Structures are given as structure tokens and as C-alpha cells.
Coordinates of C-alpha atoms in Angstrom, one line a residue:
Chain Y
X10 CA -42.0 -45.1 10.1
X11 CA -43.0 -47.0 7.0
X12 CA -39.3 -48.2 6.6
X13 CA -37.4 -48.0 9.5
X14 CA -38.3 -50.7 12.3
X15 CA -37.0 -50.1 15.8
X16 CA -36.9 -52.4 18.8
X17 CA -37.6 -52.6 21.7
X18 CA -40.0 -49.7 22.0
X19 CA -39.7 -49.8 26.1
X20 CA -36.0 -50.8 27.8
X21 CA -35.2 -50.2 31.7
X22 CA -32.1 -50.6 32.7
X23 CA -30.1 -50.3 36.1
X24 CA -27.6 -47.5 36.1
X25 CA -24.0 -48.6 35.0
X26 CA -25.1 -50.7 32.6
X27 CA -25.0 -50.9 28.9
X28 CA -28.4 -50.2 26.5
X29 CA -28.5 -51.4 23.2
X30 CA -31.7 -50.5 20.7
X31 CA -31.4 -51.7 16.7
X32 CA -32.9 -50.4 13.9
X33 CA -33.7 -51.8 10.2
X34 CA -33.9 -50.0 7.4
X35 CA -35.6 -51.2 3.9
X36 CA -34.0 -48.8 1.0
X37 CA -30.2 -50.1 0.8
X38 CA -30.0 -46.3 -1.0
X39 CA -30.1 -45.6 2.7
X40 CA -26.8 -43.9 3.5
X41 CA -27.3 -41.5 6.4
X42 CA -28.7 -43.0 9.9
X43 CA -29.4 -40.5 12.6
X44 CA -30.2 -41.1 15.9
X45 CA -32.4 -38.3 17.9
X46 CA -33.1 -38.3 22.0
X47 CA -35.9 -36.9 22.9
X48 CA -36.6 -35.8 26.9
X49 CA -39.8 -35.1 28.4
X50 CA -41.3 -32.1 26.9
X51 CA -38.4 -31.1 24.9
X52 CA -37.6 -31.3 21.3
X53 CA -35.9 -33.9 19.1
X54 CA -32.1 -33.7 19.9
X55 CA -29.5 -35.7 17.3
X56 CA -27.1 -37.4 19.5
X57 CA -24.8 -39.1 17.1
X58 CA -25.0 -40.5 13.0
X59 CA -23.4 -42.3 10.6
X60 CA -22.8 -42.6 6.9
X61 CA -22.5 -45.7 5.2
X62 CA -18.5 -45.5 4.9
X63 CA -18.4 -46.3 8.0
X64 CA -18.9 -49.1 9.9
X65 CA -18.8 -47.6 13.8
X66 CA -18.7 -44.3 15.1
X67 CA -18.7 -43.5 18.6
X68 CA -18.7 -40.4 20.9
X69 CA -17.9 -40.8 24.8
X70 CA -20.4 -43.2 26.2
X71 CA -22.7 -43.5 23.0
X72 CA -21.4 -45.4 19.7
X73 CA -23.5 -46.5 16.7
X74 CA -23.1 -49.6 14.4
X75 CA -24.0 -50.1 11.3
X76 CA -24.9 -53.1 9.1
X77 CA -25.3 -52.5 5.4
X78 CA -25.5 -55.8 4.1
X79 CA -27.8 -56.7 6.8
X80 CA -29.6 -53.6 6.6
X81 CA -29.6 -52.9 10.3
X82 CA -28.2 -50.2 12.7
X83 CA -27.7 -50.2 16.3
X84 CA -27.1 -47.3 19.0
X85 CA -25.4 -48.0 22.0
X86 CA -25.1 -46.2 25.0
X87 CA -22.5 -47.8 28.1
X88 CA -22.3 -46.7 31.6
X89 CA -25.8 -45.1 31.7
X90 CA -26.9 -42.9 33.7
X91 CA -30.4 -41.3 35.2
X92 CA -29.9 -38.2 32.1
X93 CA -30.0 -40.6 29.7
X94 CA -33.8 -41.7 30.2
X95 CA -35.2 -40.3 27.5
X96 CA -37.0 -41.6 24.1
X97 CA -35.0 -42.3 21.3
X98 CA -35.7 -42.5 17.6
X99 CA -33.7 -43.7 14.8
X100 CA -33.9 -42.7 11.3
X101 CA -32.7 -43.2 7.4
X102 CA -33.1 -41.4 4.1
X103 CA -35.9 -42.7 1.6
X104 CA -34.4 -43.3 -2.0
X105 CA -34.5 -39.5 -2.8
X106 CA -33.2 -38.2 0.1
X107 CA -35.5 -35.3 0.5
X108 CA -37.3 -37.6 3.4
X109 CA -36.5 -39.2 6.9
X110 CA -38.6 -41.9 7.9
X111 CA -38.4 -42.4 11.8
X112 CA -38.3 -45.5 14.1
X113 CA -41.5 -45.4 16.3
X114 CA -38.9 -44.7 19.1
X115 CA -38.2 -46.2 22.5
X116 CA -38.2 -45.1 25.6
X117 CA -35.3 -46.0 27.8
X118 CA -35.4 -45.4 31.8
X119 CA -32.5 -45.6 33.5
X120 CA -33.3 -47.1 37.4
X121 CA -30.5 -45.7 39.6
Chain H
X27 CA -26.5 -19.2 15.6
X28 CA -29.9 -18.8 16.3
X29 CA -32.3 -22.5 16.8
X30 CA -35.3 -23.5 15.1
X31 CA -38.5 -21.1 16.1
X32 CA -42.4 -22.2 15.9
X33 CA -45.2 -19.5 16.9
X34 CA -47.2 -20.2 18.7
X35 CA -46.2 -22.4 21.0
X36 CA -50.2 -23.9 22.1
X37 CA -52.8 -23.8 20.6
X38 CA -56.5 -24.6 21.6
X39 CA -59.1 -24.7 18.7
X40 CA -62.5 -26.4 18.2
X41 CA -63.7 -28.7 15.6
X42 CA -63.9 -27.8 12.0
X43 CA -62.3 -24.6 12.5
X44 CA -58.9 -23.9 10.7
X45 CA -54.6 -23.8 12.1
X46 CA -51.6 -22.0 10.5
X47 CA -48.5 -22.8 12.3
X48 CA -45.4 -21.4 11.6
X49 CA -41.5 -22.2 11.4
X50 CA -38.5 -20.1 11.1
X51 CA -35.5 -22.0 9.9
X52 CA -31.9 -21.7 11.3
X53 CA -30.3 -19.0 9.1
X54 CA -28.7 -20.8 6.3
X55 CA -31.0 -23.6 6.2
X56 CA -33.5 -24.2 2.5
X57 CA -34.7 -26.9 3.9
X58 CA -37.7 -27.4 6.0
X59 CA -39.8 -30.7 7.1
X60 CA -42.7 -31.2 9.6
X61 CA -43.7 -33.9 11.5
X62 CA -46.6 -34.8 13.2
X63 CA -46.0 -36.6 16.8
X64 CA -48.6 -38.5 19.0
X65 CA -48.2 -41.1 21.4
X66 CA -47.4 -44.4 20.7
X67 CA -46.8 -42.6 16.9
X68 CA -43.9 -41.7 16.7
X69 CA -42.7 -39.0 14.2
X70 CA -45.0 -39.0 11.1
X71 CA -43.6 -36.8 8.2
X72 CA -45.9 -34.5 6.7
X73 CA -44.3 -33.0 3.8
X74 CA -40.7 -31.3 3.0
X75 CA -40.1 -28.2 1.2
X76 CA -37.4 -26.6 -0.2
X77 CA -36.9 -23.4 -2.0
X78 CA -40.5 -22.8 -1.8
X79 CA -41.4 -26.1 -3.5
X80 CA -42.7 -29.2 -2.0
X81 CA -40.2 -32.2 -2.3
X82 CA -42.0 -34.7 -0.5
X83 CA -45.6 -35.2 0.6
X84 CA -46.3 -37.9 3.7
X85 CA -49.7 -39.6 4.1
X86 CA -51.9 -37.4 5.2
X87 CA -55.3 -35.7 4.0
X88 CA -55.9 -33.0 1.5
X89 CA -56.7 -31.1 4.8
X90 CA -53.2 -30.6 5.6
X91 CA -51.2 -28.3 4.1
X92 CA -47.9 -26.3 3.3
X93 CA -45.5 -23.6 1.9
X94 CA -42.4 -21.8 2.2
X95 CA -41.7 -18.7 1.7
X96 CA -38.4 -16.6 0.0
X97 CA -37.2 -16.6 3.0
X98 CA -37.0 -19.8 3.7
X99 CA -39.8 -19.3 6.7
X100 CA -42.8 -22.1 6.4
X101 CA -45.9 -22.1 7.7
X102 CA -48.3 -25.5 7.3
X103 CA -52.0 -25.1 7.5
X104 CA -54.9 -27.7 8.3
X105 CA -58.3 -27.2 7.9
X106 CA -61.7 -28.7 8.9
X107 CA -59.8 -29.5 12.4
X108 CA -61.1 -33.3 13.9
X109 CA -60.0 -34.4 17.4
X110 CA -57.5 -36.8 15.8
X111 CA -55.4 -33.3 14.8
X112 CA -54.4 -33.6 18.2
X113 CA -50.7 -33.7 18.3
X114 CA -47.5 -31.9 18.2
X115 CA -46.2 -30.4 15.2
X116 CA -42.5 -30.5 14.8
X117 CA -40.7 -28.6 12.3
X118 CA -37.2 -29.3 11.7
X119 CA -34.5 -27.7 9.0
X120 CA -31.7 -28.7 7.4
X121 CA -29.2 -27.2 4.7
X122 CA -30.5 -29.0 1.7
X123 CA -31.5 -32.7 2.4
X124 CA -32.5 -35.0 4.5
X125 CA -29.2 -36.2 4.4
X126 CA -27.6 -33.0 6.6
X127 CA -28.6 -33.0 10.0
X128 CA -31.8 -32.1 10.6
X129 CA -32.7 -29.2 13.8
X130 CA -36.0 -29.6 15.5
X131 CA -38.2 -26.5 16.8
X132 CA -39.9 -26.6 19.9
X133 CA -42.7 -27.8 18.3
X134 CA -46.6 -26.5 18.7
X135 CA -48.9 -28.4 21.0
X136 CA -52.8 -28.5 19.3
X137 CA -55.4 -29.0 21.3
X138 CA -58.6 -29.8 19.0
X139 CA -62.0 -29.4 21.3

């Protein structure tokens, strides 16, 4: 997406451990930062998001963390397993909010 | 509640003839965006609309195009198909802005011949 930047755009991992993919964002309007899984075939799922009050939010295995002044995001996912290979996309609001620009996305395989 | 719908599902059309796809929001839900996805491209936004006017336009050509209806129902049309149209075209909805969660359809494959 024009102003979102994600990385890396491929990760493997062995199952058990920890993924970690970051995002930046260029409008510091930005306050909503979604992030979407995506499996083979299947639509866009959101899987967790934050607003800019917040500085962590986390749900079971997945948490995201978010860096206004640096103007970066991150999601993590701990303990993976072979479900969570899938591609994932981040995203943030443009100025007017009536837009979400996406990371290009990146596709995580879990090796078990 | 029932999800995001697109009709059709796949499509298979030659070059320079014309598409309407369509997308039927989650009850509620004003707000509808598309997206175009390819490999290696990601999600590329294609326009929003909202109460039957067009909030946002992304970078594509004239040949692409939208609406909503009353009902909140969209449809987005291209014409003069290329091969590049090749792709498929999410529609997702959301109460009001982009700032609610977004729903994704199913999507609709295009095959351009």
C-alpha cells in the first residue's frame, strides 16, 4: 500500500516458536491498525487491532504493539502452530478515514 | 448475522468485453470498499462508497467503476477488459468508516482471456 510498509514479506518458522512481522505507517492521523489473515483460498479474516490509546493489545497467542511516535506497529504471534500459516496484512486509516491502505502482506509457514 | 456476499463467484471473460460484479453488505453496514488482489500485489483499493456516494477513489483507470445502491448493495463495473484485469475482487463492509472493522466477501475470481 502506498503508506503502509510491511516486512518481511516471506517468514518460516519451526512450530513452537515466536513470529514477529512490523509495519510502518506514514499519516500520524493514523489511529486504527488492523491486522487481517488470510489462508489459502479464503477471504481476508481480521485477527486482532488496535487504536492509538493503546499501546499493546493481545488476545491468546497473538498480541499487537504499537509505536506512535515511531510510527510503527508490530503483530506477534507465540507458540505457532501449522493453522497459523497463512498471509498476513496489516493496515491503517489514510487522513480521512474513509480508506485503508494495506501492507503488501507476508506469508508466514509454520514447519512442524 | 449474515457475512459479506459477492455474485458470482468466477468469472471467465475475453478481452475488451465488459464485468459487473456485485456485493451485498452485512445488514447494518453503509459502508462498502473494494479491493483488487493479485499476487505479489497485495490488496489495492479501488474506491469506497457510502450512502450511495463515492468517498474515496484508488489509482486505477476510468475503466473501472462503481455505485451503491439504497440499499446499501454495490456493484463495481470495468470495461474494455485487458489480461492485466486478472485478479480477485474483494469487497469488504463496514458500519461507516474505515475506522470500524472492515468484513471481507468471498471475493470474485476474473479470468480475462
Amino acid at each position: 500500500g502506498e503508506n503502509v510498509e510491511q516486512h518481511p514479506s516471506t517468514l518460516s518458522v519451526q512450530e513452537g516458536d515466536s513470529a514477529v512481522i512490523k509495519c510502518t505507517y506514514s499519516d500520524s492521523a493514523s489511529n486504527y491498525f488492523p491486522w487481517y489473515k488470510q489462508e489459502l483460498g479464503k477471504r481476508p479474516q481480521l485477527i486482532i487491532d488496535i487504536r492509538s490509546n493503546v499501546g499493546e493489545k493481545k488476545d491468546q497467542r497473538i498480541a499487537v504493539t504499537l509505536n506512535k511516535t515511531a510510527k510503527h506497529f508490530s503483530l506477534h504471534i507465540t507458540e505457532t502452530q501449522p493453522e497459523d500459516s497463512a498471509v498476513y496484512f496489516c493496515a491503517a486509516p489514510t487522513r480521512n478515514d474513509y480508506k485503508l491502505s494495506f501492507g503488501a502482506g507476508t506469508t508466514v509457514t509454520v514447519r512442524a | 448475522k449474515a457475512g459479506v456476499t459477492q455474485t458470482p463467484r468466477y468469472l471467465i471473460k475475453t478481452r475488451g468485453q465488459q464485468v459487473t460484479l456485485s456485493c451485498s453488505p452485512i445488514s447494518g453496514h453503509r459502508s462498502v470498499s473494494w479491493y483488487q488482489q493479485t499476487p505479489g500485489q497485495g490488496l489495492q483499493f479501488l474506491f469506497e462508497y457510502f450512502s450511495e456516494t463515492q468517498r474515496n477513489k484508488g489509482n486505477f483507470p476510468g475503466r473501472f467503476s462503481g455505485r451503491q445502491f439504497s440499499n446499501s448493495r454495490s456493484e463495481m463495473n470495468v470495461s474494455t477488459l485487458e489480461l492485466g484485469d486478472s485478479a480477485l475482487y474483494l469487497c469488504a463492509s463496514s458500519l461507516s468508516q474505515a475506522t470500524d472493522t472492515q468484513y471481507f466477501g468471498p471475493g470474485t475470481r476474473l479470468t480475462v482471456l
